[in-house]
mmCIF file with all atom_site columns, C-alpha atoms in Angstrom:
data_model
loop_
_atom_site.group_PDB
_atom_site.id
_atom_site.type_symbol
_atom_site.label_atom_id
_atom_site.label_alt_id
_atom_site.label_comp_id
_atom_site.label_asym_id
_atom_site.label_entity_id
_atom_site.label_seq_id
_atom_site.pdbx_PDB_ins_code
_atom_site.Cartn_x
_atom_site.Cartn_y
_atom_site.Cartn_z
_atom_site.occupancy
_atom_site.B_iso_or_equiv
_atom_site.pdbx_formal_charge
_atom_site.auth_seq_id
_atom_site.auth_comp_id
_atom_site.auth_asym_id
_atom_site.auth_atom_id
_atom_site.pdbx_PDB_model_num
ATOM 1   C CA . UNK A 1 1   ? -24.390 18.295  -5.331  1.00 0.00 ? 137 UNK A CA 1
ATOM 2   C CA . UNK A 1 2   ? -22.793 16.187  -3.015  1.00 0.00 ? 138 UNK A CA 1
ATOM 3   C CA . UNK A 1 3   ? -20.428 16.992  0.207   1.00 0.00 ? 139 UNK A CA 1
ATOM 4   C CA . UNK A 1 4   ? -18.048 14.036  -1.022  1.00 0.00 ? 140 UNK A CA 1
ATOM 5   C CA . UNK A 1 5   ? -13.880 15.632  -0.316  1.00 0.00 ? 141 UNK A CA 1
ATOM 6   C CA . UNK A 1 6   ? -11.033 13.900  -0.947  1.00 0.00 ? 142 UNK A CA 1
ATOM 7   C CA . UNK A 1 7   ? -7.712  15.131  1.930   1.00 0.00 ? 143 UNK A CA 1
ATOM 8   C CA . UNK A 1 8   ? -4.875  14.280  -0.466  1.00 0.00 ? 144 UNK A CA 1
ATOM 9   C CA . UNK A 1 9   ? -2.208  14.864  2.261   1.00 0.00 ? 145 UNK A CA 1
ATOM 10  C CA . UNK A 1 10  ? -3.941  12.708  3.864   1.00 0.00 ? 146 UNK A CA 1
ATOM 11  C CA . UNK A 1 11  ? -4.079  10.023  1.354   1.00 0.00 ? 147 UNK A CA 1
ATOM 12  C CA . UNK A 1 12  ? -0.111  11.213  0.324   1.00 0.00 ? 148 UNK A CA 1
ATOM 13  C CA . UNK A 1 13  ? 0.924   10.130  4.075   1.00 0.00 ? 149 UNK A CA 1
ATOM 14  C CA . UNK A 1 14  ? -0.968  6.906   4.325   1.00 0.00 ? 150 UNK A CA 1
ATOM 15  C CA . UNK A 1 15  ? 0.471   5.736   0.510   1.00 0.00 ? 151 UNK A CA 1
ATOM 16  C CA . UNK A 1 16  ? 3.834   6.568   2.065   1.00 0.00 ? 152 UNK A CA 1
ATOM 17  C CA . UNK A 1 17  ? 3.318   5.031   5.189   1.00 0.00 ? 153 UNK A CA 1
ATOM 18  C CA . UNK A 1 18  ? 2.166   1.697   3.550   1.00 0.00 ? 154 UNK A CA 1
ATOM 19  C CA . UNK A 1 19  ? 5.313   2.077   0.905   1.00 0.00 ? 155 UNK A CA 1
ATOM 20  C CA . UNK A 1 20  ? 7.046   2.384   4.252   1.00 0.00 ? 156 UNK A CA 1
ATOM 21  C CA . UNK A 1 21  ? 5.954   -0.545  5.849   1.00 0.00 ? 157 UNK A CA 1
ATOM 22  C CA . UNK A 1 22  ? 6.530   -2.957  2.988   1.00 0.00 ? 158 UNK A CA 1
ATOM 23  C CA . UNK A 1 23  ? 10.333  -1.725  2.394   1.00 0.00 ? 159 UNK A CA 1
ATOM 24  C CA . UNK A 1 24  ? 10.559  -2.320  6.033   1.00 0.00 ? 160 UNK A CA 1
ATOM 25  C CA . UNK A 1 25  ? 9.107   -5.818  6.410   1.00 0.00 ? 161 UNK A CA 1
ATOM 26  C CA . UNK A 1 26  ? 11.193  -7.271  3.117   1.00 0.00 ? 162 UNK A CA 1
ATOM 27  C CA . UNK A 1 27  ? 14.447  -7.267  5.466   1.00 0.00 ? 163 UNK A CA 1
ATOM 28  C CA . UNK A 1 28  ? 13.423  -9.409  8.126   1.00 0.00 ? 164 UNK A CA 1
ATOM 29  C CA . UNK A 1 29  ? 11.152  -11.570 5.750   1.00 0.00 ? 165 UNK A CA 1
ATOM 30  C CA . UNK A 1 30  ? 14.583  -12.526 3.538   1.00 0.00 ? 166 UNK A CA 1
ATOM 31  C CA . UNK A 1 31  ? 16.586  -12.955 6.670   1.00 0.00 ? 167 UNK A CA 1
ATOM 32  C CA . UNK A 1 32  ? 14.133  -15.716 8.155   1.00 0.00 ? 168 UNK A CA 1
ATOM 33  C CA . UNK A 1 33  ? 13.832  -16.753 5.265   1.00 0.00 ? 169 UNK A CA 1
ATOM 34  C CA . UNK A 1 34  ? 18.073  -17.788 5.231   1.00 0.00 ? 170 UNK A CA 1
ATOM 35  C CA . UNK A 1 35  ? 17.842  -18.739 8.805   1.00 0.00 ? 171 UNK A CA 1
ATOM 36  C CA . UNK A 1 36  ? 18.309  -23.006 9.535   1.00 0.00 ? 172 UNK A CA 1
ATOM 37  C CA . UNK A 1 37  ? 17.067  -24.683 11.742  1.00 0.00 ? 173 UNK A CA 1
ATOM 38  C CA . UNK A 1 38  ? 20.801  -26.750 11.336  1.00 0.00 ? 174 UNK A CA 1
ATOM 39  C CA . UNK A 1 39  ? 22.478  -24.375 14.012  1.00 0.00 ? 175 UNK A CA 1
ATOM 40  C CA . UNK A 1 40  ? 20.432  -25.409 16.708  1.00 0.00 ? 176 UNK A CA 1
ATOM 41  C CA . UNK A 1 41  ? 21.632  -28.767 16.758  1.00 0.00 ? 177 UNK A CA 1
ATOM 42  C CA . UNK A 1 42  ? 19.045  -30.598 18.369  1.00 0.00 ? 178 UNK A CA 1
ATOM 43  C CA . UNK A 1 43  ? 17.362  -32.270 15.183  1.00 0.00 ? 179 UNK A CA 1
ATOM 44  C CA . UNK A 1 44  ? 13.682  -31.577 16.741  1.00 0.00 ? 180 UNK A CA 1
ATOM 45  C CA . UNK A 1 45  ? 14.336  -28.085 17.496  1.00 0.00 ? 181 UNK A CA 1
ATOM 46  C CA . UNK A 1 46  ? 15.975  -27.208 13.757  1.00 0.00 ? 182 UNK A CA 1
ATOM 47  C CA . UNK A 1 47  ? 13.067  -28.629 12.199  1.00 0.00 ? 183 UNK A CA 1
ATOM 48  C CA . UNK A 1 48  ? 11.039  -26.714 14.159  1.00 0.00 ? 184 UNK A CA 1
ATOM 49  C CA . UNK A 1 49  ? 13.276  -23.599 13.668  1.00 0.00 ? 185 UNK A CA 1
ATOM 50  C CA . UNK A 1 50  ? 12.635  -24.449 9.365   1.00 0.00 ? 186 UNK A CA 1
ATOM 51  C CA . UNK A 1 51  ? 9.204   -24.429 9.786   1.00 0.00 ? 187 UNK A CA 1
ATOM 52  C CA . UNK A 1 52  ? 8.757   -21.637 11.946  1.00 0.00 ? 188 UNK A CA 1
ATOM 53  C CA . UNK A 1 53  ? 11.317  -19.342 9.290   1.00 0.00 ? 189 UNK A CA 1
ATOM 54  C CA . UNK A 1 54  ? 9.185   -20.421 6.671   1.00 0.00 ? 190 UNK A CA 1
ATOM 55  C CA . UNK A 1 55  ? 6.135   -19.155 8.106   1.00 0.00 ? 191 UNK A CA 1
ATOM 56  C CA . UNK A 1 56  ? 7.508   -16.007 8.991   1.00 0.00 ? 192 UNK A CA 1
ATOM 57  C CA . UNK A 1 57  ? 8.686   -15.751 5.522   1.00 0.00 ? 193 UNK A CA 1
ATOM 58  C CA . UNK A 1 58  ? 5.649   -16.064 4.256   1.00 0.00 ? 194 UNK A CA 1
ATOM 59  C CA . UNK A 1 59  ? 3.945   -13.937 6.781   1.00 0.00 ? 195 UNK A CA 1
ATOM 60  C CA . UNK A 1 60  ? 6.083   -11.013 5.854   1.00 0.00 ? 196 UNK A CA 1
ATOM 61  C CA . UNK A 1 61  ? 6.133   -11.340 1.842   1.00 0.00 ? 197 UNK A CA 1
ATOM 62  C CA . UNK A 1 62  ? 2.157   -11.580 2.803   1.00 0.00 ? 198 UNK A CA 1
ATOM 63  C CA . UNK A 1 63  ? 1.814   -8.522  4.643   1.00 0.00 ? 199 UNK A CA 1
ATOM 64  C CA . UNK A 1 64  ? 4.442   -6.930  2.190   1.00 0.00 ? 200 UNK A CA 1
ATOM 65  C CA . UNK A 1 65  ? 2.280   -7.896  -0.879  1.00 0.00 ? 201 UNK A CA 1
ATOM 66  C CA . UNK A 1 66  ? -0.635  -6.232  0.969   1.00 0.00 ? 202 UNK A CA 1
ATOM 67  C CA . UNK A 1 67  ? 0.774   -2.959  2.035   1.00 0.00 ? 203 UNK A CA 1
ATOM 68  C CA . UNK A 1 68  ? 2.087   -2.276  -1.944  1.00 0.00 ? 204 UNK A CA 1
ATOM 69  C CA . UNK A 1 69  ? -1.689  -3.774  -3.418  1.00 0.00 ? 205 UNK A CA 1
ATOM 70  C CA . UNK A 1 70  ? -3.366  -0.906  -0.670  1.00 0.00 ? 206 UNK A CA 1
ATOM 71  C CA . UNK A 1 71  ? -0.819  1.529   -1.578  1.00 0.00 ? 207 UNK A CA 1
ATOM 72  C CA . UNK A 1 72  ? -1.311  1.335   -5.456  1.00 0.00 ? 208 UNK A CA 1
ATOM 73  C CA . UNK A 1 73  ? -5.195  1.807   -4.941  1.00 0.00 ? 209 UNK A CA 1
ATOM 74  C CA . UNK A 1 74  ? -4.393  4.393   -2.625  1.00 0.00 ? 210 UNK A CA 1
ATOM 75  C CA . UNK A 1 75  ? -2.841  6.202   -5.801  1.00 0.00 ? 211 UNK A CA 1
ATOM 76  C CA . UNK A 1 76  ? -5.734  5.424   -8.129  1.00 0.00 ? 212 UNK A CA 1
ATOM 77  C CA . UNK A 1 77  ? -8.326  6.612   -5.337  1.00 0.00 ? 213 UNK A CA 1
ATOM 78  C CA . UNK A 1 78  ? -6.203  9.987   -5.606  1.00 0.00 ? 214 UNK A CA 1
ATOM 79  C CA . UNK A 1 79  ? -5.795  9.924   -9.318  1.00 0.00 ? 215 UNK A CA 1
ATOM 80  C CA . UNK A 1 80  ? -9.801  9.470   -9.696  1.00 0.00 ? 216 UNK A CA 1
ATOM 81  C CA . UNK A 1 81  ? -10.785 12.140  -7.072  1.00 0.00 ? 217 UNK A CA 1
ATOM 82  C CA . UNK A 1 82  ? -8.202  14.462  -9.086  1.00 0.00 ? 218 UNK A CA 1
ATOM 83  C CA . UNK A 1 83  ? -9.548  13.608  -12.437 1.00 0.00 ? 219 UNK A CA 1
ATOM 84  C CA . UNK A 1 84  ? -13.052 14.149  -10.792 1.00 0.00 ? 220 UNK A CA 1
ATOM 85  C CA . UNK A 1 85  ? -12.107 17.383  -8.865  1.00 0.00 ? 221 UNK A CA 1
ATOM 86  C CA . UNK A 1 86  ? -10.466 18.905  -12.903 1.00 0.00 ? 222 UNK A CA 1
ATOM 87  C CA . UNK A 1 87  ? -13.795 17.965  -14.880 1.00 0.00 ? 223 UNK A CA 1
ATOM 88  C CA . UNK A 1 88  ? -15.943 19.381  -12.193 1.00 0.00 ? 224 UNK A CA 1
ATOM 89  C CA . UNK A 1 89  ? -13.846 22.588  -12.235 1.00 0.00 ? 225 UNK A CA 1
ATOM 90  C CA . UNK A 1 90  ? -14.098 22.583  -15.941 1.00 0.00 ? 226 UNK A CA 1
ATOM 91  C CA . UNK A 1 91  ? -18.182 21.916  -15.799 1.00 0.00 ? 227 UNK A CA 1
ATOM 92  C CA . UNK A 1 92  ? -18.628 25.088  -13.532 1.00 0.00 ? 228 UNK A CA 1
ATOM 93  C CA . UNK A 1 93  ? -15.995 26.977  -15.614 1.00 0.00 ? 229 UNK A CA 1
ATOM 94  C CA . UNK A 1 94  ? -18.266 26.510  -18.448 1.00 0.00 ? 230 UNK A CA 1
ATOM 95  C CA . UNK A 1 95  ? -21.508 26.894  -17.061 1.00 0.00 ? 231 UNK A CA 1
ATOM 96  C CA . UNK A 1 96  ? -20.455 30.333  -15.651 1.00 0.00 ? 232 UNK A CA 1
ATOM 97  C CA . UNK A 1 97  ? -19.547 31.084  -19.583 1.00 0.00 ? 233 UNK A CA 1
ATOM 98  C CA . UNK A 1 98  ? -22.870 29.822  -20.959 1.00 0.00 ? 234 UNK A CA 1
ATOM 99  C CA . UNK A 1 99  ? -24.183 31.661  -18.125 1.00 0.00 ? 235 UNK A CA 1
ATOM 100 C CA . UNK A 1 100 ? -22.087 35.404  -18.947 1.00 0.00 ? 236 UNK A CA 1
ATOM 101 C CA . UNK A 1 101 ? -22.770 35.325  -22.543 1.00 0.00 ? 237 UNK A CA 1
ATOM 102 C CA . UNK A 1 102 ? -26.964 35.191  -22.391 1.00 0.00 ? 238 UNK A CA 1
ATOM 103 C CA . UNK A 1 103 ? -27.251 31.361  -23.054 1.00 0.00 ? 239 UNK A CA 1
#
């Protein structure tokens, strides 16, 4: 049998933290992305301003996009070792059965 353990707190914090971190990073990503380069008035600078918002916009809805894609499979790593932990439990619950009744 193998040694193989699943820390669900553990995988419960890090889900959370990574929920955390993509509520977070949505502000700032929709305020860059409303920012012009306009206000600063010197017609180099503002289109350097555009570009560099839309980057960062993008940069953020990236990292944003990640941190919800790791924290679903987070949930379906937890789901699986749970499923895994119930049929194993049920396997040993019936083996001591077969076991009790002379089988």
């Amino acid at each position: 049998m193998s040694d193989l353990s699943a820390d669900y707190a553990t995988l419960n914090r890090v889900r959370h933290n990574l929920d955390h971190i993509a509520e977070l990073m949505k502000k700032p990503g929709r305020e860059m992305e409303q920012v012009t380069g306009d206000a600063m008035g010197v017609p180099e600078l503002a289109k350097r301003m555009d570009d560099f918002g839309d980057e960062w916009s993008y940069g953020i809805k990236q990292l944003t996009k990640f941190s919800e894609k790791a924290s679903k499979a987070l949930v379906k790593v937890k789901e699986s070792f749970e499923k895994l932990d119930h049929e194993l439990a049920e396997a040993g619950r019936k083996q001591g059965k077969d076991k009790g009744s002379g089988t």
